[in-house]
């Protein structure tokens, strides 16, 4: 029985993690929940899973939450704000922490969990993309495991089981191609938020669905793969695979290629991150390759999707630049979701911001350096976007 603290319980990763816990009550127990501001859903989750500790990020919602669970006994410990989320992350009863918080907000609680000796089921990209230079040494120091819950990294991780050290030559990250994979490049300038939110294969949160449409998601995954599996950027490639059945592949030194396949369902990588190294029986629909029919592959179009190259460039530069890239992207996507900038402004704003960044401490940034770089990048995007926003009118 594994005890789980779940950060971001009302989001897409959170609700799917709770599905898994509900389906496997003899394997998993939820001891902690942390959410942003969705009181109604959080209260329902507390009722169903009876965690010992709960944090709601928005302190103004505490009264509402207390009222919603007033009849429950025993009452969980209720906390608020970032400090509350940190407490859930380092809660003594938890064995593993699922980090389903989107954005840099997930970084500090994840670090707290590592320092408390918790294994991490990693569903927060920023932990490694922004925090990689700080987080990796901490993992070593505290002897905790980082178990990828993202489908691509889970696929690579699964393929690597049994591969000897130095056996890995290359990583092939598969990409669905996002909402606009079949749209001519000229039409990208006019796409709307609603268009970009229509992902062809995966059901995910809003921010990551936009990242899939720009292919920044894949660029960020390249950086994440670099930190997780220790390969140089020259040995991490992207291949477009529209069916999203192969979740990624590895090429070994003898040219053998291993792939992990499954339906496009986030619950499978999440389950493996929680059950590793065990395999748990599920009653999910088995993959039917005859039903799938064909698996196809294409070269990624870097002219149409500049975000991939921006990510490779930032990744190679290292230090705080991946944090700058990530924060600039987060801010630009937020502005796009608010319909304040156009779709193609997203890569433009990110590129400008990365170009303007002058690193002071290139190779060994501290957590403070990373957070400062993140804050700086957001401000830069906000400033630069004012000109664009006027143009949108
Ligand atoms: Mg992914």
Tab-separated table of C-alpha atoms and ligand atoms in Angstrom:
chain	number	residue	atom	x	y	z
A	1	UNK	CA	0.000	0.000	0.000
A	2	UNK	CA	1.487	3.315	-1.092
A	3	UNK	CA	0.491	6.545	0.629
A	4	UNK	CA	0.116	9.434	-1.797
A	5	UNK	CA	0.169	13.191	-1.378
A	6	UNK	CA	-1.398	14.747	-4.444
A	7	UNK	CA	-0.561	18.318	-5.453
A	8	UNK	CA	-3.000	19.870	-7.927
A	9	UNK	CA	-5.829	17.487	-7.051
A	10	UNK	CA	-8.581	19.326	-8.952
A	11	UNK	CA	-6.628	19.591	-12.223
A	12	UNK	CA	-6.375	17.112	-15.070
A	13	UNK	CA	-3.479	15.096	-13.571
A	14	UNK	CA	-5.058	15.291	-10.124
A	15	UNK	CA	-8.455	13.906	-11.085
A	16	UNK	CA	-6.880	11.109	-13.123
A	17	UNK	CA	-4.625	10.186	-10.199
A	18	UNK	CA	-7.701	9.994	-7.983
A	19	UNK	CA	-9.412	7.753	-10.577
A	20	UNK	CA	-6.469	5.381	-10.254
A	21	UNK	CA	-6.594	5.509	-6.463
A	22	UNK	CA	-10.364	4.873	-6.480
A	23	UNK	CA	-9.923	1.872	-8.793
A	24	UNK	CA	-7.108	0.407	-6.684
A	25	UNK	CA	-8.027	0.993	-3.041
A	26	UNK	CA	-5.856	-1.921	-1.891
A	27	UNK	CA	-2.771	-0.407	-3.595
A	28	UNK	CA	-3.032	3.318	-2.979
A	29	UNK	CA	-4.180	5.553	-0.159
A	30	UNK	CA	-4.544	9.322	-0.466
A	31	UNK	CA	-3.079	11.024	2.599
A	32	UNK	CA	-2.737	14.591	1.334
A	33	UNK	CA	-4.496	16.836	-1.184
A	34	UNK	CA	-3.536	20.298	-2.398
A	35	UNK	CA	-5.583	22.366	-4.832
A	36	UNK	CA	-5.854	25.918	-6.126
A	37	UNK	CA	-9.351	27.323	-5.661
A	38	UNK	CA	-11.946	24.776	-6.806
A	39	UNK	CA	-13.676	24.374	-3.433
A	40	UNK	CA	-16.587	22.285	-4.669
A	41	UNK	CA	-14.448	19.595	-6.272
A	42	UNK	CA	-11.882	19.629	-3.465
A	43	UNK	CA	-14.632	19.149	-0.857
A	44	UNK	CA	-15.991	16.202	-2.844
A	45	UNK	CA	-12.488	14.702	-3.017
A	46	UNK	CA	-12.002	15.109	0.744
A	47	UNK	CA	-15.311	13.328	1.318
A	48	UNK	CA	-14.368	10.447	-0.970
A	49	UNK	CA	-10.692	9.911	-0.063
A	50	UNK	CA	-10.496	11.143	3.537
A	51	UNK	CA	-6.994	12.612	3.434
A	52	UNK	CA	-5.255	13.607	6.668
A	53	UNK	CA	-4.003	16.945	5.360
A	54	UNK	CA	-5.432	19.376	2.792
A	55	UNK	CA	-4.212	22.694	1.426
A	56	UNK	CA	-6.098	25.223	-0.656
A	57	UNK	CA	-3.836	27.734	-2.352
A	58	UNK	CA	-6.376	30.570	-2.343
A	59	UNK	CA	-6.647	31.523	1.349
A	60	UNK	CA	-9.846	33.492	0.674
A	61	UNK	CA	-11.588	30.166	-0.036
A	62	UNK	CA	-10.797	28.595	3.334
A	63	UNK	CA	-14.103	29.542	4.982
A	64	UNK	CA	-16.070	28.132	2.077
A	65	UNK	CA	-14.078	24.900	2.229
A	66	UNK	CA	-14.535	24.568	6.010
A	67	UNK	CA	-18.274	25.001	5.577
A	68	UNK	CA	-18.410	22.446	2.758
A	69	UNK	CA	-16.769	19.701	4.846
A	70	UNK	CA	-18.091	20.700	8.293
A	71	UNK	CA	-19.930	17.375	8.722
A	72	UNK	CA	-16.916	15.164	7.974
A	73	UNK	CA	-15.161	13.340	10.820
A	74	UNK	CA	-12.318	13.173	11.426
A	75	UNK	CA	-11.524	16.603	9.985
A	76	UNK	CA	-8.327	16.839	7.922
A	77	UNK	CA	-5.680	19.416	8.822
A	78	UNK	CA	-6.610	22.440	6.656
A	79	UNK	CA	-3.926	24.821	5.389
A	80	UNK	CA	-3.682	27.628	2.838
A	81	UNK	CA	-1.271	29.306	0.480
A	82	UNK	CA	2.059	28.149	-0.836
A	83	UNK	CA	3.164	27.256	2.696
A	84	UNK	CA	0.161	24.947	2.960
A	85	UNK	CA	1.016	23.194	-0.288
A	86	UNK	CA	4.583	22.727	0.940
A	87	UNK	CA	3.212	21.066	4.103
A	88	UNK	CA	1.147	18.632	2.023
A	89	UNK	CA	4.232	17.895	-0.106
A	90	UNK	CA	6.389	17.017	2.905
A	91	UNK	CA	3.629	15.353	4.953
A	92	UNK	CA	5.167	12.599	7.084
A	93	UNK	CA	2.678	9.846	6.158
A	94	UNK	CA	3.241	10.153	2.376
A	95	UNK	CA	5.540	7.754	0.480
A	96	UNK	CA	5.151	9.405	-2.889
A	97	UNK	CA	4.127	12.882	-4.006
A	98	UNK	CA	2.298	13.404	-7.296
A	99	UNK	CA	3.185	16.861	-8.582
A	100	UNK	CA	0.237	17.801	-10.750
A	101	UNK	CA	0.553	21.567	-10.288
A	102	UNK	CA	1.056	23.407	-13.559
A	103	UNK	CA	3.851	25.939	-13.789
A	104	UNK	CA	6.658	27.199	-11.623
A	105	UNK	CA	4.305	27.113	-8.618
A	106	UNK	CA	5.086	23.398	-8.467
A	107	UNK	CA	8.812	23.895	-7.979
A	108	UNK	CA	9.055	24.831	-4.278
A	109	UNK	CA	6.661	22.124	-3.014
A	110	UNK	CA	8.527	19.522	-5.101
A	111	UNK	CA	11.831	20.564	-3.559
A	112	UNK	CA	10.227	20.335	-0.107
A	113	UNK	CA	9.021	16.802	-0.919
A	114	UNK	CA	12.496	15.739	-2.065
A	115	UNK	CA	14.063	17.114	1.106
A	116	UNK	CA	11.494	15.136	3.105
A	117	UNK	CA	12.666	11.964	1.316
A	118	UNK	CA	9.538	11.436	-0.799
A	119	UNK	CA	9.640	9.767	-4.194
A	120	UNK	CA	8.224	12.073	-6.839
A	121	UNK	CA	5.691	11.084	-9.492
A	122	UNK	CA	6.628	13.911	-11.779
A	123	UNK	CA	3.808	15.560	-13.691
A	124	UNK	CA	5.100	19.110	-13.289
A	125	UNK	CA	7.450	19.994	-16.134
A	126	UNK	CA	9.001	23.025	-14.481
A	127	UNK	CA	10.576	20.891	-11.772
A	128	UNK	CA	13.217	19.774	-14.238
A	129	UNK	CA	13.016	22.365	-17.007
A	130	UNK	CA	13.479	25.363	-14.730
A	131	UNK	CA	14.744	23.616	-11.630
A	132	UNK	CA	16.916	20.866	-13.185
A	133	UNK	CA	20.288	22.312	-12.114
A	134	UNK	CA	19.072	22.480	-8.491
A	135	UNK	CA	16.706	19.515	-8.333
A	136	UNK	CA	19.025	16.825	-9.748
A	137	UNK	CA	21.761	17.228	-7.108
A	138	UNK	CA	19.041	17.229	-4.423
A	139	UNK	CA	17.609	13.931	-5.711
A	140	UNK	CA	21.070	12.417	-5.366
A	141	UNK	CA	21.626	13.893	-1.952
A	142	UNK	CA	18.302	12.679	-0.520
A	143	UNK	CA	18.275	9.387	-2.439
A	144	UNK	CA	14.767	9.810	-3.823
A	145	UNK	CA	13.358	8.602	-7.142
A	146	UNK	CA	11.952	10.782	-9.879
A	147	UNK	CA	9.279	8.771	-11.664
A	148	UNK	CA	8.071	10.419	-14.850
A	149	UNK	CA	4.284	10.600	-15.238
A	150	UNK	CA	4.343	12.286	-18.632
A	151	UNK	CA	3.517	9.795	-21.381
A	152	UNK	CA	6.725	10.343	-23.381
A	153	UNK	CA	9.123	10.184	-20.470
A	154	UNK	CA	7.253	7.262	-18.988
A	155	UNK	CA	7.620	5.456	-22.324
A	156	UNK	CA	11.371	6.088	-22.341
A	157	UNK	CA	11.632	5.095	-18.691
A	158	UNK	CA	9.692	1.876	-19.349
A	159	UNK	CA	11.852	1.029	-22.384
A	160	UNK	CA	15.008	1.622	-20.331
A	161	UNK	CA	14.145	-1.050	-17.753
A	162	UNK	CA	16.773	-3.724	-18.326
A	163	UNK	CA	18.972	-1.592	-20.585
A	164	UNK	CA	22.513	-1.552	-19.192
A	165	UNK	CA	24.285	1.745	-18.410
A	166	UNK	CA	25.778	3.235	-21.557
A	167	UNK	CA	23.430	1.132	-23.710
A	168	UNK	CA	21.273	4.116	-24.672
A	169	UNK	CA	22.249	5.959	-27.854
A	170	UNK	CA	19.273	8.120	-28.773
A	171	UNK	CA	15.835	9.168	-27.619
A	172	UNK	CA	13.005	9.540	-30.113
A	173	UNK	CA	10.259	11.659	-28.620
A	174	UNK	CA	6.978	11.249	-30.442
A	175	UNK	CA	4.674	14.237	-30.951
A	176	UNK	CA	1.057	14.187	-32.077
A	177	UNK	CA	1.587	17.432	-33.954
A	178	UNK	CA	-1.065	19.300	-31.954
A	179	UNK	CA	-4.279	20.998	-33.031
A	180	UNK	CA	-2.825	22.567	-36.198
A	181	UNK	CA	-0.790	19.735	-37.620
A	182	UNK	CA	-2.812	19.686	-40.838
A	183	UNK	CA	-3.301	23.448	-41.113
A	184	UNK	CA	-1.232	25.340	-43.706
A	185	UNK	CA	1.338	27.614	-42.082
A	186	UNK	CA	-0.289	30.774	-43.585
A	187	UNK	CA	-3.463	30.137	-41.591
A	188	UNK	CA	-1.710	29.952	-38.213
A	189	UNK	CA	-1.834	33.751	-37.883
A	190	UNK	CA	-5.642	33.738	-37.582
A	191	UNK	CA	-6.264	30.780	-35.262
A	192	UNK	CA	-8.352	31.387	-32.139
A	193	UNK	CA	-8.097	30.140	-28.565
A	194	UNK	CA	-10.998	27.753	-29.203
A	195	UNK	CA	-9.182	26.296	-32.261
A	196	UNK	CA	-5.978	25.813	-30.282
A	197	UNK	CA	-7.785	24.053	-27.444
A	198	UNK	CA	-9.002	21.259	-29.729
A	199	UNK	CA	-6.343	18.617	-29.249
A	200	UNK	CA	-6.694	15.744	-31.709
A	201	UNK	CA	-5.705	12.891	-29.355
A	202	UNK	CA	-5.177	13.824	-25.740
A	203	UNK	CA	-7.436	15.290	-23.075
A	204	UNK	CA	-5.278	17.638	-21.004
A	205	UNK	CA	-5.340	20.962	-19.217
A	206	UNK	CA	-5.672	24.238	-21.167
A	207	UNK	CA	-2.082	25.434	-20.856
A	208	UNK	CA	-0.568	22.159	-22.017
A	209	UNK	CA	-3.052	21.895	-24.892
A	210	UNK	CA	-1.850	25.272	-26.188
A	211	UNK	CA	1.733	24.056	-25.706
A	212	UNK	CA	0.854	21.080	-27.895
A	213	UNK	CA	-0.515	23.369	-30.598
A	214	UNK	CA	2.718	25.434	-30.652
A	215	UNK	CA	4.819	22.265	-30.159
A	216	UNK	CA	6.509	24.021	-27.246
A	217	UNK	CA	5.271	21.073	-25.242
A	218	UNK	CA	7.617	18.863	-27.220
A	219	UNK	CA	10.460	21.350	-26.881
A	220	UNK	CA	9.979	21.401	-23.112
A	221	UNK	CA	9.906	17.602	-23.116
A	222	UNK	CA	13.263	17.558	-24.921
A	223	UNK	CA	14.778	19.582	-22.055
A	224	UNK	CA	13.075	17.354	-19.521
A	225	UNK	CA	14.405	14.223	-21.257
A	226	UNK	CA	17.902	15.696	-21.179
A	227	UNK	CA	17.737	16.113	-17.397
A	228	UNK	CA	15.929	12.832	-16.718
A	229	UNK	CA	18.018	10.531	-18.874
A	230	UNK	CA	21.308	12.420	-19.120
A	231	UNK	CA	21.629	12.492	-22.916
A	232	UNK	CA	23.108	15.383	-24.915
A	233	UNK	CA	20.654	17.409	-26.970
A	234	UNK	CA	22.180	16.025	-30.187
A	235	UNK	CA	20.901	12.614	-29.171
A	236	UNK	CA	17.295	13.624	-28.484
A	237	UNK	CA	15.107	13.791	-31.593
A	238	UNK	CA	11.464	14.601	-32.223
A	239	UNK	CA	9.312	12.627	-34.647
A	240	UNK	CA	5.703	13.490	-35.492
A	241	UNK	CA	3.443	10.487	-34.980
A	242	UNK	CA	-0.166	11.603	-35.515
A	243	UNK	CA	-1.826	8.517	-33.974
A	244	UNK	CA	-0.158	8.990	-30.531
A	245	UNK	CA	0.033	5.217	-30.075
A	246	UNK	CA	3.814	4.990	-29.700
A	247	UNK	CA	4.500	7.203	-26.693
A	248	UNK	CA	8.234	7.429	-27.413
A	249	UNK	CA	11.176	5.241	-28.363
A	250	UNK	CA	14.793	4.652	-27.497
A	251	UNK	CA	17.578	3.578	-29.814
A	252	UNK	CA	20.301	1.470	-28.250
A	253	UNK	CA	23.989	1.390	-29.155
A	254	UNK	CA	23.460	-1.694	-31.338
A	255	UNK	CA	20.701	0.192	-33.315
A	256	UNK	CA	17.882	-1.774	-31.716
A	257	UNK	CA	14.855	0.474	-31.216
A	258	UNK	CA	12.449	-0.078	-28.316
A	259	UNK	CA	9.026	1.539	-28.130
A	260	UNK	CA	6.206	1.673	-25.602
A	261	UNK	CA	2.680	1.617	-27.019
A	262	UNK	CA	-0.786	2.257	-25.658
A	263	UNK	CA	-3.942	4.253	-26.150
A	264	UNK	CA	-3.566	7.996	-25.565
A	265	UNK	CA	-4.626	7.849	-21.921
A	266	UNK	CA	-2.624	9.702	-19.275
A	267	UNK	CA	-3.703	7.249	-16.603
A	268	UNK	CA	-1.288	4.560	-17.811
A	269	UNK	CA	1.927	6.589	-17.335
A	270	UNK	CA	0.502	7.939	-14.078
A	271	UNK	CA	-0.230	4.423	-12.862
A	272	UNK	CA	3.302	3.255	-13.685
A	273	UNK	CA	4.818	6.228	-11.863
A	274	UNK	CA	2.816	5.167	-8.806
A	275	UNK	CA	3.243	1.393	-9.065
A	276	UNK	CA	6.897	1.267	-10.234
A	277	UNK	CA	8.548	-1.197	-10.300
A	278	UNK	CA	5.391	-3.298	-10.033
A	279	UNK	CA	2.779	-3.785	-12.753
A	280	UNK	CA	-0.781	-3.500	-11.487
A	281	UNK	CA	-3.717	-5.323	-13.093
A	282	UNK	CA	-6.161	-2.917	-14.729
A	283	UNK	CA	-9.420	-3.418	-16.588
A	284	UNK	CA	-8.689	-0.674	-19.091
A	285	UNK	CA	-9.293	-1.340	-22.773
A	286	UNK	CA	-6.266	-3.213	-24.146
A	287	UNK	CA	-4.487	-1.733	-27.143
A	288	UNK	CA	-5.848	-3.158	-30.388
A	289	UNK	CA	-3.342	-2.622	-33.200
A	290	UNK	CA	-5.740	-3.948	-35.827
A	291	UNK	CA	-8.229	-1.276	-34.775
A	292	UNK	CA	-5.466	1.337	-34.952
A	293	UNK	CA	-4.664	0.132	-38.477
A	294	UNK	CA	-1.564	2.138	-39.241
A	295	UNK	CA	1.170	4.021	-37.467
A	296	UNK	CA	2.751	6.856	-39.434
A	297	UNK	CA	5.667	9.207	-38.874
A	298	UNK	CA	6.762	12.591	-40.210
A	299	UNK	CA	9.632	14.997	-39.823
A	300	UNK	CA	8.820	17.908	-37.475
A	301	UNK	CA	8.309	21.211	-39.322
A	302	UNK	CA	10.626	23.684	-37.626
A	303	UNK	CA	9.627	26.606	-39.862
A	304	UNK	CA	5.971	26.192	-38.909
A	305	UNK	CA	6.741	25.537	-35.234
A	306	UNK	CA	9.734	27.642	-34.087
A	307	UNK	CA	9.150	26.754	-30.419
A	308	UNK	CA	10.964	23.425	-30.755
A	309	UNK	CA	14.210	25.091	-31.843
A	310	UNK	CA	13.836	27.782	-29.180
A	311	UNK	CA	13.727	24.986	-26.626
A	312	UNK	CA	16.786	23.192	-28.035
A	313	UNK	CA	18.706	26.480	-28.006
A	314	UNK	CA	17.724	27.284	-24.426
A	315	UNK	CA	18.458	23.721	-23.347
A	316	UNK	CA	21.933	23.797	-24.867
A	317	UNK	CA	22.665	27.171	-23.247
A	318	UNK	CA	21.673	25.637	-19.907
A	319	UNK	CA	21.851	27.482	-16.608
A	320	UNK	CA	18.779	29.668	-16.137
A	321	UNK	CA	17.866	29.862	-19.819
A	322	UNK	CA	15.435	26.921	-19.756
A	323	UNK	CA	13.733	28.666	-16.809
A	324	UNK	CA	13.507	31.870	-18.863
A	325	UNK	CA	12.108	29.973	-21.854
A	326	UNK	CA	9.569	28.198	-19.693
A	327	UNK	CA	8.406	31.314	-17.833
A	328	UNK	CA	8.187	33.349	-21.038
A	329	UNK	CA	6.098	30.572	-22.549
A	330	UNK	CA	3.817	30.342	-19.532
A	331	UNK	CA	3.205	34.082	-19.595
A	332	UNK	CA	2.699	34.227	-23.359
A	333	UNK	CA	0.255	31.301	-23.276
A	334	UNK	CA	-1.687	32.971	-20.443
A	335	UNK	CA	-1.993	36.141	-22.556
A	336	UNK	CA	-3.123	34.084	-25.541
A	337	UNK	CA	-5.740	32.290	-23.433
A	338	UNK	CA	-6.996	35.721	-22.333
A	339	UNK	CA	-7.215	36.619	-26.043
A	340	UNK	CA	-4.772	39.489	-25.563
A	341	UNK	CA	-2.192	38.311	-28.101
A	342	UNK	CA	-2.310	36.206	-31.261
A	343	UNK	CA	-1.146	32.624	-31.616
A	344	UNK	CA	2.012	33.550	-33.518
A	345	UNK	CA	2.922	36.147	-30.893
A	346	UNK	CA	3.656	33.262	-28.523
A	347	UNK	CA	6.946	32.145	-30.176
A	348	UNK	CA	7.857	35.762	-30.999
A	349	UNK	CA	7.585	36.897	-27.390
A	350	UNK	CA	9.491	33.858	-26.138
A	351	UNK	CA	12.324	34.376	-28.624
A	352	UNK	CA	12.635	38.091	-27.798
A	353	UNK	CA	12.750	37.326	-24.095
A	354	UNK	CA	15.382	34.587	-24.439
A	355	UNK	CA	17.492	36.887	-26.630
A	356	UNK	CA	17.348	39.683	-24.055
A	357	UNK	CA	18.372	37.481	-21.169
A	358	UNK	CA	21.921	38.035	-19.967
A	359	UNK	CA	22.880	35.256	-17.616
A	360	UNK	CA	25.037	36.163	-14.666
A	361	UNK	CA	25.569	32.689	-13.363
A	362	UNK	CA	25.482	30.404	-16.345
A	363	UNK	CA	26.206	26.845	-15.381
A	364	UNK	CA	25.428	26.512	-11.673
A	365	UNK	CA	22.422	28.654	-10.846
A	366	UNK	CA	20.930	28.570	-7.360
A	367	UNK	CA	17.209	28.246	-6.704
A	368	UNK	CA	17.125	32.024	-6.108
A	369	UNK	CA	18.777	32.621	-9.511
A	370	UNK	CA	16.177	30.393	-11.164
A	371	UNK	CA	13.231	32.077	-9.479
A	372	UNK	CA	14.650	35.521	-10.316
A	373	UNK	CA	15.090	34.491	-13.965
A	374	UNK	CA	11.526	33.168	-14.030
A	375	UNK	CA	10.125	36.426	-12.616
A	376	UNK	CA	12.229	38.520	-14.961
A	377	UNK	CA	11.036	36.589	-18.013
A	378	UNK	CA	7.359	37.030	-17.091
A	379	UNK	CA	7.826	40.782	-16.708
A	380	UNK	CA	9.665	40.973	-20.032
A	381	UNK	CA	6.827	39.191	-21.814
A	382	UNK	CA	4.222	41.453	-20.190
A	383	UNK	CA	6.151	44.560	-21.225
A	384	UNK	CA	6.794	43.343	-24.762
A	385	UNK	CA	3.196	42.223	-25.157
A	386	UNK	CA	1.793	45.707	-24.623
A	387	UNK	CA	2.829	46.734	-28.120
A	388	UNK	CA	1.296	43.565	-29.544
A	389	UNK	CA	-1.925	43.932	-27.523
A	390	UNK	CA	-2.501	47.413	-28.934
A	391	UNK	CA	-2.142	45.966	-32.398
A	392	UNK	CA	-4.726	43.276	-31.652
A	393	UNK	CA	-6.984	46.050	-30.414
B	1	LIG	MG1	3.724	14.628	-22.918
